[in-house]
Amino acid sequence: MSIPIIIDCDPGHDDVFAIWLAAGNPNIDLRAITTVAGNGRIEHTTHNALVACTVAGIRDVPVARGASGPLKGELRPAEWIHGANALGGPVLPAPTIELDDRDAVTLIADVLTASEEPVVLVPTGPLTNIAHLVQRHPELVSKIEGLIWMGGSTGRGNVSPYAEFNAWADPEAADIVLRSGVDFTMVGLNISHQALITREVRARIAALDSPLAAFGVELLEYFCSTYEQFEGMPDGPLHDPITVAMLAEPSVATSVRTRIDVECEGTQTRGATCVDLLNFLQRPANATVALDLDVERFWSLIEDAVTALGRVSA
Ligand code: RIB
Ligand code: CA
C-alpha cells in the first residue's frame, strides 16, 4: 500500500531530488506538488517545479503556486547556494507541464478533502503555505496523517549561528505549524549533513546513463560548487529527499520523540529550532526528530528512483 503525500517545496536543487524520489519510489503515491518562495522567488521556484516534472516525465501530478513571502518580514532567497533562478547549473528546458489553476493552499485542501485516507505533508522549504492551510482550514488537520519537514537543526544553523534556512525564512510559520497539532517530524541539518554528495555519489548517478541522470548530475555539480565556495563543504548535503526516503523506507533513519520550540524573538537566535533532546525543560514531547541516516541505503533509493524515472522520460 503506497503512502499518499503532498510535497510543498522551493526548488532548489535538493527539492528536485525529493520530487523525483517521491515520483520514482513504489512506496509513495505523490498526489500533488505545491511551491513556496524560499530558495528563490515564487516565480522561480514554481517554474523549477514544473521543470523538475518535465524532465522526469511526471505528468499526472498537479502543481500549484503558493506563497511569495513569509508571514512576517521580507523574502531573503538563498541565491548564493541555488543561483539567481534558484536552479543554477544546467540549461533548463521549457516546462511542458501546465500549472494548476488553484493556489497551493486550495490544491492541498482539495486533495485532503477528496482523499479517502489521511495524507502526509512533506514540506521541504519554509512552512508558509502549511501555516496558511492550518489557519484557513483547521477542520482539515484531521486529514493530515503527519508532516515531515526538512528544516531546523538540533545543533548549529546554516544561515546564522543557530538558524537553518527553512526555519529562518519563516519562523512564525514554523511555530504555527508546530502548535497546530499535526504529527510533526523534523529532518534537520544534523541528519541532512550526513547525506553528502561525494564524487563517488555523483559518479554512481552519472553511471545510470540517462538524460535524466545527466541533468541530475549537472544539478549536483552546481550545488556542490556553491557549497564549497560559500559553506566550505566540497560535498554538498542533499537535504530534502531524506524526508521522502524516511516515508518510503522508515529504516533508513533513526529518530526520537522530543520537544521542539521555534525561536521567533531572539536577536541572535531568531529562526532557531530549540530541540530539547536531554529534556532539560521537562516539557512534553511535541515532535519526532530524525537523527542518523543509513547513507548507503539513502543513495540507493535515490539511484533507484532516477533509474525508474529515467526509463520513462528518455
Ligand atoms: O537548509 C536547507 C534547506 O534550505 C533545504 O530545503 C534547501 O532546499 C533550502 O530550502
Ligand atoms: Ca528546499
mmCIF file of C-alpha atoms and ligand atoms in Angstrom:
data_model
loop_
_atom_site.group_PDB
_atom_site.id
_atom_site.type_symbol
_atom_site.label_atom_id
_atom_site.label_comp_id
_atom_site.label_asym_id
_atom_site.label_seq_id
_atom_site.Cartn_x
_atom_site.Cartn_y
_atom_site.Cartn_z
ATOM 1 C CA MET A 1 0.000 0.000 0.000
ATOM 2 C CA SER A 2 1.698 3.244 -1.115
ATOM 3 C CA ILE A 3 1.703 6.296 1.137
ATOM 4 C CA PRO A 4 -0.244 9.337 -0.194
ATOM 5 C CA ILE A 5 1.837 12.512 0.081
ATOM 6 C CA ILE A 6 1.903 16.149 -0.989
ATOM 7 C CA ILE A 7 5.278 17.845 -1.442
ATOM 8 C CA ASP A 8 5.427 21.582 -0.669
ATOM 9 C CA CYS A 9 8.764 22.826 -1.929
ATOM 10 C CA ASP A 10 11.055 25.662 -3.030
ATOM 11 C CA PRO A 11 13.123 24.078 -5.858
ATOM 12 C CA GLY A 12 16.020 24.290 -5.248
ATOM 13 C CA HIS A 13 18.433 21.554 -6.246
ATOM 14 C CA ASP A 14 17.678 19.191 -3.388
ATOM 15 C CA ASP A 15 13.915 19.807 -3.662
ATOM 16 C CA VAL A 16 14.101 18.447 -7.227
ATOM 17 C CA PHE A 17 15.545 15.156 -5.949
ATOM 18 C CA ALA A 18 12.791 14.978 -3.330
ATOM 19 C CA ILE A 19 10.206 15.278 -6.117
ATOM 20 C CA TRP A 20 11.989 12.621 -8.198
ATOM 21 C CA LEU A 21 12.294 10.230 -5.241
ATOM 22 C CA ALA A 22 8.580 10.652 -4.477
ATOM 23 C CA ALA A 23 7.578 10.045 -8.092
ATOM 24 C CA GLY A 24 10.016 7.192 -8.656
ATOM 25 C CA ASN A 25 9.575 5.140 -5.493
ATOM 26 C CA PRO A 26 6.807 2.496 -5.497
ATOM 27 C CA ASN A 27 6.020 3.026 -1.802
ATOM 28 C CA ILE A 28 4.994 6.650 -2.393
ATOM 29 C CA ASP A 29 1.815 8.000 -4.013
ATOM 30 C CA LEU A 30 2.638 11.608 -4.959
ATOM 31 C CA ARG A 31 -0.767 13.331 -5.063
ATOM 32 C CA ALA A 32 0.309 16.982 -5.555
ATOM 33 C CA ILE A 33 3.234 19.404 -5.612
ATOM 34 C CA THR A 34 2.944 22.943 -4.260
ATOM 35 C CA THR A 35 5.527 25.687 -4.335
ATOM 36 C CA VAL A 36 6.656 28.331 -1.895
ATOM 37 C CA ALA A 37 9.171 31.154 -2.084
ATOM 38 C CA GLY A 38 12.376 30.336 -0.249
ATOM 39 C CA ASN A 39 15.474 29.331 -2.175
ATOM 40 C CA GLY A 40 14.198 31.726 -4.824
ATOM 41 C CA ARG A 41 11.306 33.990 -5.664
ATOM 42 C CA ILE A 42 7.963 32.217 -6.165
ATOM 43 C CA GLU A 43 8.085 32.604 -9.941
ATOM 44 C CA HIS A 44 11.413 30.758 -9.985
ATOM 45 C CA THR A 45 10.573 28.001 -7.514
ATOM 46 C CA THR A 46 7.291 27.397 -9.341
ATOM 47 C CA HIS A 47 8.956 27.327 -12.757
ATOM 48 C CA ASN A 48 11.597 24.958 -11.374
ATOM 49 C CA ALA A 49 8.980 22.573 -10.003
ATOM 50 C CA LEU A 50 7.444 22.385 -13.482
ATOM 51 C CA VAL A 51 10.907 21.793 -14.968
ATOM 52 C CA ALA A 52 11.607 19.030 -12.417
ATOM 53 C CA CYS A 53 8.402 17.278 -13.511
ATOM 54 C CA THR A 54 9.016 17.894 -17.216
ATOM 55 C CA VAL A 55 12.489 16.355 -17.334
ATOM 56 C CA ALA A 56 11.352 13.367 -15.270
ATOM 57 C CA GLY A 57 8.174 12.715 -17.258
ATOM 58 C CA ILE A 58 5.970 13.359 -14.215
ATOM 59 C CA ARG A 59 2.766 14.339 -15.999
ATOM 60 C CA ASP A 60 -0.067 13.243 -13.717
ATOM 61 C CA VAL A 61 0.683 15.287 -10.584
ATOM 62 C CA PRO A 62 -0.957 18.736 -10.175
ATOM 63 C CA VAL A 63 1.464 21.591 -9.429
ATOM 64 C CA ALA A 64 0.184 24.787 -7.778
ATOM 65 C CA ARG A 65 1.847 28.049 -6.865
ATOM 66 C CA GLY A 66 1.975 29.197 -3.254
ATOM 67 C CA ALA A 67 3.180 31.980 -1.006
ATOM 68 C CA SER A 68 5.560 34.596 -2.383
ATOM 69 C CA GLY A 69 6.982 35.501 1.011
ATOM 70 C CA PRO A 70 6.972 34.785 4.754
ATOM 71 C CA LEU A 71 4.208 35.615 7.210
ATOM 72 C CA LYS A 72 6.389 38.348 8.691
ATOM 73 C CA GLY A 73 9.289 40.287 7.131
ATOM 74 C CA GLU A 74 10.738 40.011 3.660
ATOM 75 C CA LEU A 75 11.780 37.120 1.424
ATOM 76 C CA ARG A 76 15.560 36.545 1.505
ATOM 77 C CA PRO A 77 16.307 33.960 -1.232
ATOM 78 C CA ALA A 78 19.311 31.636 -0.893
ATOM 79 C CA GLU A 79 20.752 32.790 -4.224
ATOM 80 C CA TRP A 80 24.334 32.231 -3.102
ATOM 81 C CA ILE A 81 23.643 28.479 -2.957
ATOM 82 C CA HIS A 82 20.937 27.888 -5.575
ATOM 83 C CA GLY A 83 21.633 30.689 -8.054
ATOM 84 C CA ALA A 84 19.630 33.659 -9.277
ATOM 85 C CA ASN A 85 16.947 31.410 -10.791
ATOM 86 C CA ALA A 86 17.021 29.034 -7.778
ATOM 87 C CA LEU A 87 18.160 26.154 -10.012
ATOM 88 C CA GLY A 88 21.599 27.140 -11.241
ATOM 89 C CA GLY A 89 23.748 24.860 -13.384
ATOM 90 C CA PRO A 90 22.025 23.157 -16.310
ATOM 91 C CA VAL A 91 20.157 24.877 -19.104
ATOM 92 C CA LEU A 92 16.521 24.477 -18.052
ATOM 93 C CA PRO A 93 14.124 23.158 -20.709
ATOM 94 C CA ALA A 94 10.800 24.932 -21.173
ATOM 95 C CA PRO A 95 8.245 23.138 -18.997
ATOM 96 C CA THR A 96 5.634 21.040 -20.810
ATOM 97 C CA ILE A 97 3.607 20.629 -17.608
ATOM 98 C CA GLU A 98 0.803 23.164 -17.082
ATOM 99 C CA LEU A 99 0.453 24.945 -13.734
ATOM 100 C CA ASP A 100 -2.761 24.120 -11.868
ATOM 101 C CA ASP A 101 -5.289 26.995 -11.760
ATOM 102 C CA ARG A 102 -5.632 26.720 -7.996
ATOM 103 C CA ASP A 103 -3.271 28.272 -5.462
ATOM 104 C CA ALA A 104 -1.213 25.980 -3.232
ATOM 105 C CA VAL A 105 -3.469 26.090 -0.180
ATOM 106 C CA THR A 106 -6.598 25.402 -2.262
ATOM 107 C CA LEU A 107 -4.934 22.448 -4.002
ATOM 108 C CA ILE A 108 -3.740 20.955 -0.706
ATOM 109 C CA ALA A 109 -7.207 21.456 0.841
ATOM 110 C CA ASP A 110 -8.880 19.852 -2.171
ATOM 111 C CA VAL A 111 -6.553 16.831 -2.095
ATOM 112 C CA LEU A 112 -7.053 16.369 1.649
ATOM 113 C CA THR A 113 -10.839 16.673 1.310
ATOM 114 C CA ALA A 114 -11.067 14.266 -1.624
ATOM 115 C CA SER A 115 -8.726 11.639 -0.194
ATOM 116 C CA GLU A 116 -10.319 8.591 1.432
ATOM 117 C CA GLU A 117 -7.307 8.257 3.699
ATOM 118 C CA PRO A 118 -5.265 10.906 5.522
ATOM 119 C CA VAL A 119 -2.339 12.323 3.541
ATOM 120 C CA VAL A 120 1.255 13.011 4.628
ATOM 121 C CA LEU A 121 2.517 16.551 4.020
ATOM 122 C CA VAL A 122 6.194 16.802 3.032
ATOM 123 C CA PRO A 123 7.335 20.430 3.161
ATOM 124 C CA THR A 124 10.943 20.966 2.048
ATOM 125 C CA GLY A 125 11.027 24.748 2.216
ATOM 126 C CA PRO A 126 9.692 27.460 4.534
ATOM 127 C CA LEU A 127 6.390 26.443 6.177
ATOM 128 C CA THR A 128 4.415 29.454 4.941
ATOM 129 C CA ASN A 129 1.869 27.518 2.850
ATOM 130 C CA ILE A 130 1.278 24.964 5.597
ATOM 131 C CA ALA A 131 0.730 27.722 8.163
ATOM 132 C CA HIS A 132 -1.866 29.289 5.859
ATOM 133 C CA LEU A 133 -3.502 25.867 5.418
ATOM 134 C CA VAL A 134 -3.923 25.097 9.126
ATOM 135 C CA GLN A 135 -5.163 28.636 9.808
ATOM 136 C CA ARG A 136 -7.697 28.663 6.947
ATOM 137 C CA HIS A 137 -8.770 25.016 7.196
ATOM 138 C CA PRO A 138 -8.426 23.832 10.824
ATOM 139 C CA GLU A 139 -11.067 21.210 10.048
ATOM 140 C CA LEU A 140 -8.604 19.513 7.666
ATOM 141 C CA VAL A 141 -5.876 18.927 10.268
ATOM 142 C CA SER A 142 -7.520 15.549 10.944
ATOM 143 C CA LYS A 143 -6.945 14.600 7.278
ATOM 144 C CA ILE A 144 -3.189 15.184 7.684
ATOM 145 C CA GLU A 145 -1.628 11.827 8.547
ATOM 146 C CA GLY A 146 1.599 13.543 9.508
ATOM 147 C CA LEU A 147 4.042 16.207 8.416
ATOM 148 C CA ILE A 148 7.711 15.519 7.757
ATOM 149 C CA TRP A 149 9.673 18.723 7.198
ATOM 150 C CA MET A 150 13.170 19.328 6.010
ATOM 151 C CA GLY A 151 14.106 22.190 8.267
ATOM 152 C CA GLY A 152 15.632 23.185 11.540
ATOM 153 C CA SER A 153 18.578 21.621 13.297
ATOM 154 C CA THR A 154 19.360 20.004 16.637
ATOM 155 C CA GLY A 155 22.632 21.930 16.506
ATOM 156 C CA ARG A 156 24.085 24.885 14.622
ATOM 157 C CA GLY A 157 22.464 26.677 11.719
ATOM 158 C CA ASN A 158 23.474 27.298 8.110
ATOM 159 C CA VAL A 159 22.317 30.893 7.596
ATOM 160 C CA SER A 160 23.038 32.168 11.096
ATOM 161 C CA PRO A 161 24.889 30.616 14.019
ATOM 162 C CA TYR A 162 21.723 28.898 15.231
ATOM 163 C CA ALA A 163 19.140 29.012 12.412
ATOM 164 C CA GLU A 164 18.653 26.665 9.470
ATOM 165 C CA PHE A 165 17.412 28.332 6.262
ATOM 166 C CA ASN A 166 13.806 26.994 6.076
ATOM 167 C CA ALA A 167 13.133 27.843 9.718
ATOM 168 C CA TRP A 168 14.934 31.195 9.447
ATOM 169 C CA ALA A 169 12.976 32.132 6.315
ATOM 170 C CA ASP A 170 9.642 31.996 8.175
ATOM 171 C CA PRO A 171 9.928 31.211 11.911
ATOM 172 C CA GLU A 172 6.354 32.330 12.612
ATOM 173 C CA ALA A 173 5.068 29.777 10.111
ATOM 174 C CA ALA A 174 7.148 27.009 11.691
ATOM 175 C CA ASP A 175 5.820 27.952 15.137
ATOM 176 C CA ILE A 176 2.194 27.942 13.922
ATOM 177 C CA VAL A 177 2.543 24.534 12.261
ATOM 178 C CA LEU A 178 4.325 23.046 15.263
ATOM 179 C CA ARG A 179 1.469 24.240 17.515
ATOM 180 C CA SER A 180 -1.288 23.103 15.105
ATOM 181 C CA GLY A 181 -1.481 19.557 16.437
ATOM 182 C CA VAL A 182 -0.197 17.842 13.300
ATOM 183 C CA ASP A 183 2.080 14.841 13.883
ATOM 184 C CA PHE A 184 5.333 16.745 13.258
ATOM 185 C CA THR A 185 8.659 15.237 12.205
ATOM 186 C CA MET A 186 11.762 17.388 11.762
ATOM 187 C CA VAL A 187 14.549 16.406 9.368
ATOM 188 C CA GLY A 188 17.221 18.922 10.289
ATOM 189 C CA LEU A 189 20.771 19.764 9.332
ATOM 190 C CA ASN A 190 22.011 17.330 11.969
ATOM 191 C CA ILE A 191 20.937 14.444 9.719
ATOM 192 C CA SER A 192 20.952 16.143 6.302
ATOM 193 C CA HIS A 193 24.679 16.851 6.608
ATOM 194 C CA GLN A 194 25.162 13.060 6.588
ATOM 195 C CA ALA A 195 23.775 12.927 3.008
ATOM 196 C CA LEU A 196 26.930 14.276 1.385
ATOM 197 C CA ILE A 197 27.109 14.368 -2.419
ATOM 198 C CA THR A 198 30.579 12.910 -2.745
ATOM 199 C CA ARG A 199 32.401 12.462 -6.048
ATOM 200 C CA GLU A 200 31.598 8.774 -5.755
ATOM 201 C CA VAL A 201 27.878 9.535 -5.435
ATOM 202 C CA ARG A 202 27.986 11.808 -8.475
ATOM 203 C CA ALA A 203 29.801 9.108 -10.443
ATOM 204 C CA ARG A 204 27.208 6.491 -9.439
ATOM 205 C CA ILE A 205 24.347 8.708 -10.646
ATOM 206 C CA ALA A 206 26.181 9.589 -13.862
ATOM 207 C CA ALA A 207 26.636 5.869 -14.492
ATOM 208 C CA LEU A 208 22.835 5.458 -14.614
ATOM 209 C CA ASP A 209 23.327 6.736 -18.134
ATOM 210 C CA SER A 210 20.056 8.505 -18.928
ATOM 211 C CA PRO A 211 19.269 12.115 -19.894
ATOM 212 C CA LEU A 212 17.571 12.479 -16.509
ATOM 213 C CA ALA A 213 20.644 11.225 -14.648
ATOM 214 C CA ALA A 214 22.842 13.589 -16.658
ATOM 215 C CA PHE A 215 20.560 16.516 -15.785
ATOM 216 C CA GLY A 216 20.663 15.466 -12.150
ATOM 217 C CA VAL A 217 24.455 15.331 -12.122
ATOM 218 C CA GLU A 218 24.607 18.874 -13.533
ATOM 219 C CA LEU A 219 22.385 19.994 -10.663
ATOM 220 C CA LEU A 220 24.586 18.206 -8.120
ATOM 221 C CA GLU A 221 27.830 19.580 -9.559
ATOM 222 C CA TYR A 222 26.485 23.148 -9.330
ATOM 223 C CA PHE A 223 25.110 22.603 -5.815
ATOM 224 C CA CYS A 224 28.459 21.191 -4.634
ATOM 225 C CA SER A 225 30.352 24.086 -6.208
ATOM 226 C CA THR A 226 28.367 26.715 -4.326
ATOM 227 C CA TYR A 227 28.504 24.735 -1.090
ATOM 228 C CA GLU A 228 32.288 24.568 -1.422
ATOM 229 C CA GLN A 229 32.526 28.276 -2.212
ATOM 230 C CA PHE A 230 30.189 29.590 0.494
ATOM 231 C CA GLU A 231 29.953 26.876 3.165
ATOM 232 C CA GLY A 232 33.416 25.299 2.898
ATOM 233 C CA MET A 233 31.790 21.917 2.141
ATOM 234 C CA PRO A 234 33.080 20.374 -1.136
ATOM 235 C CA ASP A 235 30.424 17.687 -0.921
ATOM 236 C CA GLY A 236 27.113 19.476 -0.556
ATOM 237 C CA PRO A 237 24.369 17.873 1.571
ATOM 238 C CA LEU A 238 21.283 16.670 -0.276
ATOM 239 C CA HIS A 239 18.870 17.739 2.466
ATOM 240 C CA ASP A 240 15.310 17.459 1.160
ATOM 241 C CA PRO A 241 14.959 13.877 -0.170
ATOM 242 C CA ILE A 242 15.651 12.445 3.304
ATOM 243 C CA THR A 243 12.033 13.333 4.160
ATOM 244 C CA VAL A 244 10.668 11.180 1.335
ATOM 245 C CA ALA A 245 13.218 8.422 1.964
ATOM 246 C CA MET A 246 12.023 8.138 5.589
ATOM 247 C CA LEU A 247 8.465 7.593 4.355
ATOM 248 C CA ALA A 248 9.471 5.171 1.598
ATOM 249 C CA GLU A 249 11.694 3.127 3.912
ATOM 250 C CA PRO A 250 11.432 4.130 7.612
ATOM 251 C CA SER A 251 14.524 2.053 8.499
ATOM 252 C CA VAL A 252 16.682 4.494 6.504
ATOM 253 C CA ALA A 253 16.914 6.789 9.534
ATOM 254 C CA THR A 254 16.670 6.666 13.316
ATOM 255 C CA SER A 255 14.585 9.222 15.177
ATOM 256 C CA VAL A 256 13.450 10.201 18.669
ATOM 257 C CA ARG A 257 10.392 11.834 20.226
ATOM 258 C CA THR A 258 11.391 15.113 21.836
ATOM 259 C CA ARG A 259 10.491 18.747 22.386
ATOM 260 C CA ILE A 260 10.974 21.458 19.763
ATOM 261 C CA ASP A 261 10.316 25.167 20.192
ATOM 262 C CA VAL A 262 10.921 27.746 17.473
ATOM 263 C CA GLU A 263 12.659 30.966 18.491
ATOM 264 C CA CYS A 264 10.818 33.905 16.882
ATOM 265 C CA GLU A 265 12.155 36.776 19.014
ATOM 266 C CA GLY A 266 15.873 36.276 19.709
ATOM 267 C CA THR A 267 18.172 38.994 18.407
ATOM 268 C CA GLN A 268 20.918 36.451 17.684
ATOM 269 C CA THR A 269 18.764 33.323 17.544
ATOM 270 C CA ARG A 270 15.607 34.159 15.542
ATOM 271 C CA GLY A 271 14.706 31.076 13.466
ATOM 272 C CA ALA A 272 16.478 28.603 15.746
ATOM 273 C CA THR A 273 14.726 25.276 16.385
ATOM 274 C CA CYS A 274 15.378 24.691 20.067
ATOM 275 C CA VAL A 275 15.427 20.880 20.341
ATOM 276 C CA ASP A 276 15.481 19.761 23.986
ATOM 277 C CA LEU A 277 16.977 16.301 23.371
ATOM 278 C CA LEU A 278 18.017 15.910 27.020
ATOM 279 C CA ASN A 279 14.654 17.224 28.297
ATOM 280 C CA PHE A 280 16.231 19.965 30.411
ATOM 281 C CA LEU A 281 12.968 21.895 30.489
ATOM 282 C CA GLN A 282 10.773 18.910 31.338
ATOM 283 C CA ARG A 283 8.151 19.846 28.778
ATOM 284 C CA PRO A 284 6.022 17.279 26.895
ATOM 285 C CA ALA A 285 7.408 15.972 23.621
ATOM 286 C CA ASN A 286 5.724 17.576 20.604
ATOM 287 C CA ALA A 287 7.705 16.210 17.656
ATOM 288 C CA THR A 288 9.842 13.451 16.214
ATOM 289 C CA VAL A 289 13.397 14.406 15.235
ATOM 290 C CA ALA A 290 15.473 12.423 12.730
ATOM 291 C CA LEU A 291 18.963 11.631 13.948
ATOM 292 C CA ASP A 292 21.052 9.092 11.994
ATOM 293 C CA LEU A 293 20.935 8.193 8.305
ATOM 294 C CA ASP A 294 21.730 4.891 6.618
ATOM 295 C CA VAL A 295 23.752 6.732 3.994
ATOM 296 C CA GLU A 296 24.290 3.843 1.604
ATOM 297 C CA ARG A 297 20.604 2.910 1.646
ATOM 298 C CA PHE A 298 19.641 6.559 1.108
ATOM 299 C CA TRP A 299 21.739 6.888 -2.040
ATOM 300 C CA SER A 300 20.441 3.553 -3.312
ATOM 301 C CA LEU A 301 16.892 4.878 -3.006
ATOM 302 C CA ILE A 302 17.876 7.994 -4.969
ATOM 303 C CA GLU A 303 19.567 5.911 -7.659
ATOM 304 C CA ASP A 304 16.594 3.536 -7.934
ATOM 305 C CA ALA A 305 14.182 6.441 -8.385
ATOM 306 C CA VAL A 306 16.329 8.167 -11.020
ATOM 307 C CA THR A 307 16.666 4.825 -12.817
ATOM 308 C CA ALA A 308 12.902 4.236 -12.753
ATOM 309 C CA LEU A 309 12.074 7.748 -13.974
ATOM 310 C CA GLY A 310 14.928 7.739 -16.449
ATOM 311 C CA ARG A 311 13.329 4.852 -18.296
ATOM 312 C CA VAL A 312 10.031 6.685 -18.823
ATOM 313 C CA SER A 313 11.397 10.144 -19.502
ATOM 314 C CA ALA A 314 14.109 9.352 -22.047
HETATM 315 O O1 RIB B 1 18.750 24.445 4.831
HETATM 316 C C1 RIB B 1 18.493 23.576 3.760
HETATM 317 C C2 RIB B 1 17.138 23.805 3.194
HETATM 318 O O2 RIB B 1 17.047 25.123 2.687
HETATM 319 C C3 RIB B 1 16.804 22.885 2.008
HETATM 320 O O3 RIB B 1 15.426 22.662 1.966
HETATM 321 C C4 RIB B 1 17.209 23.703 0.828
HETATM 322 O O4 RIB B 1 16.471 23.356 -0.357
HETATM 323 C C5 RIB B 1 16.828 25.071 1.283
HETATM 324 O O5 RIB B 1 15.441 25.244 1.023
HETATM 325 CA CA CA B 2 14.138 23.163 -0.069
#
